[in-house]
Amino acid sequence: MSDLQTAAENLLQTYYSTFNAGDREAMLALLTEDVAHEINQGGAEIGRDAFRAFLQRMDRCYAEQVEQLTVFANADGTQGAAEFYIRGKYLATDEGLPPATGQTYWLRVGAFFDLREGRVARVTNYYNLQDWLRQVGAV
């Protein structure tokens, strides 16, 4: 394993540990200013400020923890991936989604990253939306 690969995997581990700790500013500091955030079955948002707004909405509507995390990176440290489960609770109704009543869920997630100069330049998340909808009682 190259030093660049190890550094990239450590970056991704830190990204998720700051997420689990609820330290949003530390998490945002791991992103490039022009980070591209590609949302599951949605559009793309560009920039750290857009990512901050996304996290604020997520924190209002969901309580989530990453579990069973596995990260990977390529040898030159420019791309990475993660597979994990999200253990969550649906706290407040999110726009366009079913009503929140405190439902809990356990969801497998895949994430893909572009990495640049020791920071996350793109993150793309995938999960089974139909499974989440079933778990929160919408299907």
JSON list of C-alpha atoms in Angstrom, two decimals:
[
{"chain": "A", "resi": 1, "resn": "MET", "atom": "CA", "xyz": [0.00, 0.00, 0.00]},
{"chain": "A", "resi": 2, "resn": "SER", "atom": "CA", "xyz": [1.40, 3.40, -0.95]},
{"chain": "A", "resi": 3, "resn": "ASP", "atom": "CA", "xyz": [1.68, 6.35, 1.42]},
{"chain": "A", "resi": 4, "resn": "LEU", "atom": "CA", "xyz": [-0.82, 8.23, -0.78]},
{"chain": "A", "resi": 5, "resn": "GLN", "atom": "CA", "xyz": [-3.31, 5.38, -0.52]},
{"chain": "A", "resi": 6, "resn": "THR", "atom": "CA", "xyz": [-2.90, 5.21, 3.25]},
{"chain": "A", "resi": 7, "resn": "ALA", "atom": "CA", "xyz": [-3.37, 8.99, 3.56]},
{"chain": "A", "resi": 8, "resn": "ALA", "atom": "CA", "xyz": [-6.52, 8.82, 1.42]},
{"chain": "A", "resi": 9, "resn": "GLU", "atom": "CA", "xyz": [-7.99, 6.01, 3.50]},
{"chain": "A", "resi": 10, "resn": "ASN", "atom": "CA", "xyz": [-7.17, 7.92, 6.69]},
{"chain": "A", "resi": 11, "resn": "LEU", "atom": "CA", "xyz": [-8.93, 10.99, 5.24]},
{"chain": "A", "resi": 12, "resn": "LEU", "atom": "CA", "xyz": [-12.08, 8.95, 4.58]},
{"chain": "A", "resi": 13, "resn": "GLN", "atom": "CA", "xyz": [-11.95, 7.41, 8.07]},
{"chain": "A", "resi": 14, "resn": "THR", "atom": "CA", "xyz": [-11.67, 10.92, 9.53]},
{"chain": "A", "resi": 15, "resn": "TYR", "atom": "CA", "xyz": [-14.55, 12.16, 7.32]},
{"chain": "A", "resi": 16, "resn": "TYR", "atom": "CA", "xyz": [-16.85, 9.54, 8.84]},
{"chain": "A", "resi": 17, "resn": "SER", "atom": "CA", "xyz": [-15.54, 9.86, 12.40]},
{"chain": "A", "resi": 18, "resn": "THR", "atom": "CA", "xyz": [-16.27, 13.61, 12.34]},
{"chain": "A", "resi": 19, "resn": "PHE", "atom": "CA", "xyz": [-19.73, 12.80, 10.95]},
{"chain": "A", "resi": 20, "resn": "ASN", "atom": "CA", "xyz": [-20.41, 10.38, 13.80]},
{"chain": "A", "resi": 21, "resn": "ALA", "atom": "CA", "xyz": [-19.08, 12.88, 16.36]},
{"chain": "A", "resi": 22, "resn": "GLY", "atom": "CA", "xyz": [-21.45, 15.55, 15.01]},
{"chain": "A", "resi": 23, "resn": "ASP", "atom": "CA", "xyz": [-18.48, 17.87, 14.42]},
{"chain": "A", "resi": 24, "resn": "ARG", "atom": "CA", "xyz": [-19.76, 19.49, 11.27]},
{"chain": "A", "resi": 25, "resn": "GLU", "atom": "CA", "xyz": [-17.08, 22.20, 11.09]},
{"chain": "A", "resi": 26, "resn": "ALA", "atom": "CA", "xyz": [-14.31, 19.58, 11.29]},
{"chain": "A", "resi": 27, "resn": "MET", "atom": "CA", "xyz": [-16.10, 17.59, 8.60]},
{"chain": "A", "resi": 28, "resn": "LEU", "atom": "CA", "xyz": [-16.46, 20.66, 6.36]},
{"chain": "A", "resi": 29, "resn": "ALA", "atom": "CA", "xyz": [-12.74, 21.43, 6.80]},
{"chain": "A", "resi": 30, "resn": "LEU", "atom": "CA", "xyz": [-12.00, 18.11, 5.07]},
{"chain": "A", "resi": 31, "resn": "LEU", "atom": "CA", "xyz": [-13.71, 19.33, 1.87]},
{"chain": "A", "resi": 32, "resn": "THR", "atom": "CA", "xyz": [-12.34, 21.41, -0.96]},
{"chain": "A", "resi": 33, "resn": "GLU", "atom": "CA", "xyz": [-14.02, 24.80, -1.36]},
{"chain": "A", "resi": 34, "resn": "ASP", "atom": "CA", "xyz": [-15.53, 23.60, -4.67]},
{"chain": "A", "resi": 35, "resn": "VAL", "atom": "CA", "xyz": [-16.60, 20.16, -3.42]},
{"chain": "A", "resi": 36, "resn": "ALA", "atom": "CA", "xyz": [-19.20, 18.42, -5.59]},
{"chain": "A", "resi": 37, "resn": "HIS", "atom": "CA", "xyz": [-21.87, 16.63, -3.57]},
{"chain": "A", "resi": 38, "resn": "GLU", "atom": "CA", "xyz": [-23.94, 14.22, -5.65]},
{"chain": "A", "resi": 39, "resn": "ILE", "atom": "CA", "xyz": [-27.01, 13.26, -3.67]},
{"chain": "A", "resi": 40, "resn": "ASN", "atom": "CA", "xyz": [-28.64, 9.84, -3.95]},
{"chain": "A", "resi": 41, "resn": "GLN", "atom": "CA", "xyz": [-31.26, 9.93, -6.72]},
{"chain": "A", "resi": 42, "resn": "GLY", "atom": "CA", "xyz": [-30.98, 13.70, -6.82]},
{"chain": "A", "resi": 43, "resn": "GLY", "atom": "CA", "xyz": [-28.89, 16.47, -8.25]},
{"chain": "A", "resi": 44, "resn": "ALA", "atom": "CA", "xyz": [-25.45, 17.76, -7.52]},
{"chain": "A", "resi": 45, "resn": "GLU", "atom": "CA", "xyz": [-24.60, 20.66, -5.25]},
{"chain": "A", "resi": 46, "resn": "ILE", "atom": "CA", "xyz": [-21.31, 22.51, -5.55]},
{"chain": "A", "resi": 47, "resn": "GLY", "atom": "CA", "xyz": [-19.34, 24.16, -2.79]},
{"chain": "A", "resi": 48, "resn": "ARG", "atom": "CA", "xyz": [-18.68, 23.90, 0.92]},
{"chain": "A", "resi": 49, "resn": "ASP", "atom": "CA", "xyz": [-21.53, 26.32, 1.75]},
{"chain": "A", "resi": 50, "resn": "ALA", "atom": "CA", "xyz": [-24.04, 24.13, -0.10]},
{"chain": "A", "resi": 51, "resn": "PHE", "atom": "CA", "xyz": [-22.70, 21.10, 1.78]},
{"chain": "A", "resi": 52, "resn": "ARG", "atom": "CA", "xyz": [-23.06, 23.00, 5.08]},
{"chain": "A", "resi": 53, "resn": "ALA", "atom": "CA", "xyz": [-26.72, 23.73, 4.26]},
{"chain": "A", "resi": 54, "resn": "PHE", "atom": "CA", "xyz": [-27.26, 20.07, 3.38]},
{"chain": "A", "resi": 55, "resn": "LEU", "atom": "CA", "xyz": [-25.79, 18.99, 6.74]},
{"chain": "A", "resi": 56, "resn": "GLN", "atom": "CA", "xyz": [-28.00, 21.47, 8.59]},
{"chain": "A", "resi": 57, "resn": "ARG", "atom": "CA", "xyz": [-31.10, 20.02, 6.92]},
{"chain": "A", "resi": 58, "resn": "MET", "atom": "CA", "xyz": [-29.94, 16.49, 7.63]},
{"chain": "A", "resi": 59, "resn": "ASP", "atom": "CA", "xyz": [-29.28, 17.28, 11.30]},
{"chain": "A", "resi": 60, "resn": "ARG", "atom": "CA", "xyz": [-32.75, 18.80, 11.63]},
{"chain": "A", "resi": 61, "resn": "CYS", "atom": "CA", "xyz": [-34.51, 15.83, 10.03]},
{"chain": "A", "resi": 62, "resn": "TYR", "atom": "CA", "xyz": [-32.35, 12.83, 10.92]},
{"chain": "A", "resi": 63, "resn": "ALA", "atom": "CA", "xyz": [-30.14, 11.44, 13.67]},
{"chain": "A", "resi": 64, "resn": "GLU", "atom": "CA", "xyz": [-27.65, 9.11, 11.98]},
{"chain": "A", "resi": 65, "resn": "GLN", "atom": "CA", "xyz": [-24.53, 7.14, 12.79]},
{"chain": "A", "resi": 66, "resn": "VAL", "atom": "CA", "xyz": [-22.22, 5.33, 10.39]},
{"chain": "A", "resi": 67, "resn": "GLU", "atom": "CA", "xyz": [-21.56, 1.71, 11.39]},
{"chain": "A", "resi": 68, "resn": "GLN", "atom": "CA", "xyz": [-19.52, -1.15, 9.93]},
{"chain": "A", "resi": 69, "resn": "LEU", "atom": "CA", "xyz": [-17.43, 1.24, 7.84]},
{"chain": "A", "resi": 70, "resn": "THR", "atom": "CA", "xyz": [-15.00, -0.06, 5.24]},
{"chain": "A", "resi": 71, "resn": "VAL", "atom": "CA", "xyz": [-12.96, 2.40, 3.16]},
{"chain": "A", "resi": 72, "resn": "PHE", "atom": "CA", "xyz": [-10.83, 1.91, 0.06]},
{"chain": "A", "resi": 73, "resn": "ALA", "atom": "CA", "xyz": [-8.54, 4.16, -1.96]},
{"chain": "A", "resi": 74, "resn": "ASN", "atom": "CA", "xyz": [-6.56, 3.80, -5.14]},
{"chain": "A", "resi": 75, "resn": "ALA", "atom": "CA", "xyz": [-2.76, 3.73, -5.08]},
{"chain": "A", "resi": 76, "resn": "ASP", "atom": "CA", "xyz": [-2.29, 7.39, -5.99]},
{"chain": "A", "resi": 77, "resn": "GLY", "atom": "CA", "xyz": [-4.83, 8.58, -3.39]},
{"chain": "A", "resi": 78, "resn": "THR", "atom": "CA", "xyz": [-7.07, 10.41, -5.87]},
{"chain": "A", "resi": 79, "resn": "GLN", "atom": "CA", "xyz": [-10.17, 8.24, -5.57]},
{"chain": "A", "resi": 80, "resn": "GLY", "atom": "CA", "xyz": [-11.83, 6.41, -2.74]},
{"chain": "A", "resi": 81, "resn": "ALA", "atom": "CA", "xyz": [-14.91, 4.47, -1.80]},
{"chain": "A", "resi": 82, "resn": "ALA", "atom": "CA", "xyz": [-16.73, 3.46, 1.34]},
{"chain": "A", "resi": 83, "resn": "GLU", "atom": "CA", "xyz": [-19.38, 0.94, 2.25]},
{"chain": "A", "resi": 84, "resn": "PHE", "atom": "CA", "xyz": [-21.23, 1.18, 5.53]},
{"chain": "A", "resi": 85, "resn": "TYR", "atom": "CA", "xyz": [-24.58, 1.06, 7.25]},
{"chain": "A", "resi": 86, "resn": "ILE", "atom": "CA", "xyz": [-26.47, 4.07, 8.52]},
{"chain": "A", "resi": 87, "resn": "ARG", "atom": "CA", "xyz": [-28.39, 3.55, 11.74]},
{"chain": "A", "resi": 88, "resn": "GLY", "atom": "CA", "xyz": [-30.87, 6.37, 11.81]},
{"chain": "A", "resi": 89, "resn": "LYS", "atom": "CA", "xyz": [-33.93, 7.97, 13.27]},
{"chain": "A", "resi": 90, "resn": "TYR", "atom": "CA", "xyz": [-36.28, 10.12, 11.20]},
{"chain": "A", "resi": 91, "resn": "LEU", "atom": "CA", "xyz": [-36.85, 13.15, 13.46]},
{"chain": "A", "resi": 92, "resn": "ALA", "atom": "CA", "xyz": [-38.65, 15.78, 11.38]},
{"chain": "A", "resi": 93, "resn": "THR", "atom": "CA", "xyz": [-40.42, 15.56, 8.03]},
{"chain": "A", "resi": 94, "resn": "ASP", "atom": "CA", "xyz": [-38.04, 16.25, 5.16]},
{"chain": "A", "resi": 95, "resn": "GLU", "atom": "CA", "xyz": [-39.38, 18.06, 2.09]},
{"chain": "A", "resi": 96, "resn": "GLY", "atom": "CA", "xyz": [-41.03, 15.70, -0.39]},
{"chain": "A", "resi": 97, "resn": "LEU", "atom": "CA", "xyz": [-40.79, 12.70, 1.93]},
{"chain": "A", "resi": 98, "resn": "PRO", "atom": "CA", "xyz": [-43.31, 10.96, 4.17]},
{"chain": "A", "resi": 99, "resn": "PRO", "atom": "CA", "xyz": [-44.13, 12.34, 7.63]},
{"chain": "A", "resi": 100, "resn": "ALA", "atom": "CA", "xyz": [-41.56, 11.75, 10.34]},
{"chain": "A", "resi": 101, "resn": "THR", "atom": "CA", "xyz": [-42.74, 10.15, 13.57]},
{"chain": "A", "resi": 102, "resn": "GLY", "atom": "CA", "xyz": [-39.41, 9.01, 15.00]},
{"chain": "A", "resi": 103, "resn": "GLN", "atom": "CA", "xyz": [-39.11, 5.96, 12.76]},
{"chain": "A", "resi": 104, "resn": "THR", "atom": "CA", "xyz": [-35.80, 4.11, 12.90]},
{"chain": "A", "resi": 105, "resn": "TYR", "atom": "CA", "xyz": [-33.91, 2.59, 9.99]},
{"chain": "A", "resi": 106, "resn": "TRP", "atom": "CA", "xyz": [-30.80, 0.57, 9.14]},
{"chain": "A", "resi": 107, "resn": "LEU", "atom": "CA", "xyz": [-29.59, 1.18, 5.61]},
{"chain": "A", "resi": 108, "resn": "ARG", "atom": "CA", "xyz": [-26.62, 0.02, 3.52]},
{"chain": "A", "resi": 109, "resn": "VAL", "atom": "CA", "xyz": [-24.81, 2.92, 1.80]},
{"chain": "A", "resi": 110, "resn": "GLY", "atom": "CA", "xyz": [-22.07, 3.16, -0.81]},
{"chain": "A", "resi": 111, "resn": "ALA", "atom": "CA", "xyz": [-20.06, 6.34, -1.25]},
{"chain": "A", "resi": 112, "resn": "PHE", "atom": "CA", "xyz": [-17.53, 7.33, -3.88]},
{"chain": "A", "resi": 113, "resn": "PHE", "atom": "CA", "xyz": [-14.96, 10.10, -3.62]},
{"chain": "A", "resi": 114, "resn": "ASP", "atom": "CA", "xyz": [-12.59, 12.21, -5.67]},
{"chain": "A", "resi": 115, "resn": "LEU", "atom": "CA", "xyz": [-9.70, 13.38, -3.50]},
{"chain": "A", "resi": 116, "resn": "ARG", "atom": "CA", "xyz": [-7.45, 16.35, -4.18]},
{"chain": "A", "resi": 117, "resn": "GLU", "atom": "CA", "xyz": [-4.61, 17.78, -2.11]},
{"chain": "A", "resi": 118, "resn": "GLY", "atom": "CA", "xyz": [-5.63, 15.88, 1.00]},
{"chain": "A", "resi": 119, "resn": "ARG", "atom": "CA", "xyz": [-9.29, 16.88, 0.85]},
{"chain": "A", "resi": 120, "resn": "VAL", "atom": "CA", "xyz": [-12.57, 15.52, -0.47]},
{"chain": "A", "resi": 121, "resn": "ALA", "atom": "CA", "xyz": [-13.36, 17.12, -3.85]},
{"chain": "A", "resi": 122, "resn": "ARG", "atom": "CA", "xyz": [-16.43, 14.99, -4.67]},
{"chain": "A", "resi": 123, "resn": "VAL", "atom": "CA", "xyz": [-18.69, 12.69, -2.71]},
{"chain": "A", "resi": 124, "resn": "THR", "atom": "CA", "xyz": [-21.44, 10.62, -4.29]},
{"chain": "A", "resi": 125, "resn": "ASN", "atom": "CA", "xyz": [-23.76, 8.60, -2.03]},
{"chain": "A", "resi": 126, "resn": "TYR", "atom": "CA", "xyz": [-25.98, 5.69, -3.05]},
{"chain": "A", "resi": 127, "resn": "TYR", "atom": "CA", "xyz": [-28.58, 3.84, -1.02]},
{"chain": "A", "resi": 128, "resn": "ASN", "atom": "CA", "xyz": [-31.81, 2.01, -1.69]},
{"chain": "A", "resi": 129, "resn": "LEU", "atom": "CA", "xyz": [-34.47, 4.71, -1.33]},
{"chain": "A", "resi": 130, "resn": "GLN", "atom": "CA", "xyz": [-37.29, 2.16, -1.63]},
{"chain": "A", "resi": 131, "resn": "ASP", "atom": "CA", "xyz": [-35.83, 0.24, 1.29]},
{"chain": "A", "resi": 132, "resn": "TRP", "atom": "CA", "xyz": [-35.64, 3.44, 3.37]},
{"chain": "A", "resi": 133, "resn": "LEU", "atom": "CA", "xyz": [-39.25, 4.31, 2.45]},
{"chain": "A", "resi": 134, "resn": "ARG", "atom": "CA", "xyz": [-40.35, 0.80, 3.48]},
{"chain": "A", "resi": 135, "resn": "GLN", "atom": "CA", "xyz": [-38.51, 1.10, 6.80]},
{"chain": "A", "resi": 136, "resn": "VAL", "atom": "CA", "xyz": [-40.16, 4.42, 7.64]},
{"chain": "A", "resi": 137, "resn": "GLY", "atom": "CA", "xyz": [-43.59, 3.02, 6.75]},
{"chain": "A", "resi": 138, "resn": "ALA", "atom": "CA", "xyz": [-44.18, 4.88, 3.49]},
{"chain": "A", "resi": 139, "resn": "VAL", "atom": "CA", "xyz": [-44.41, 1.81, 1.23]}
]
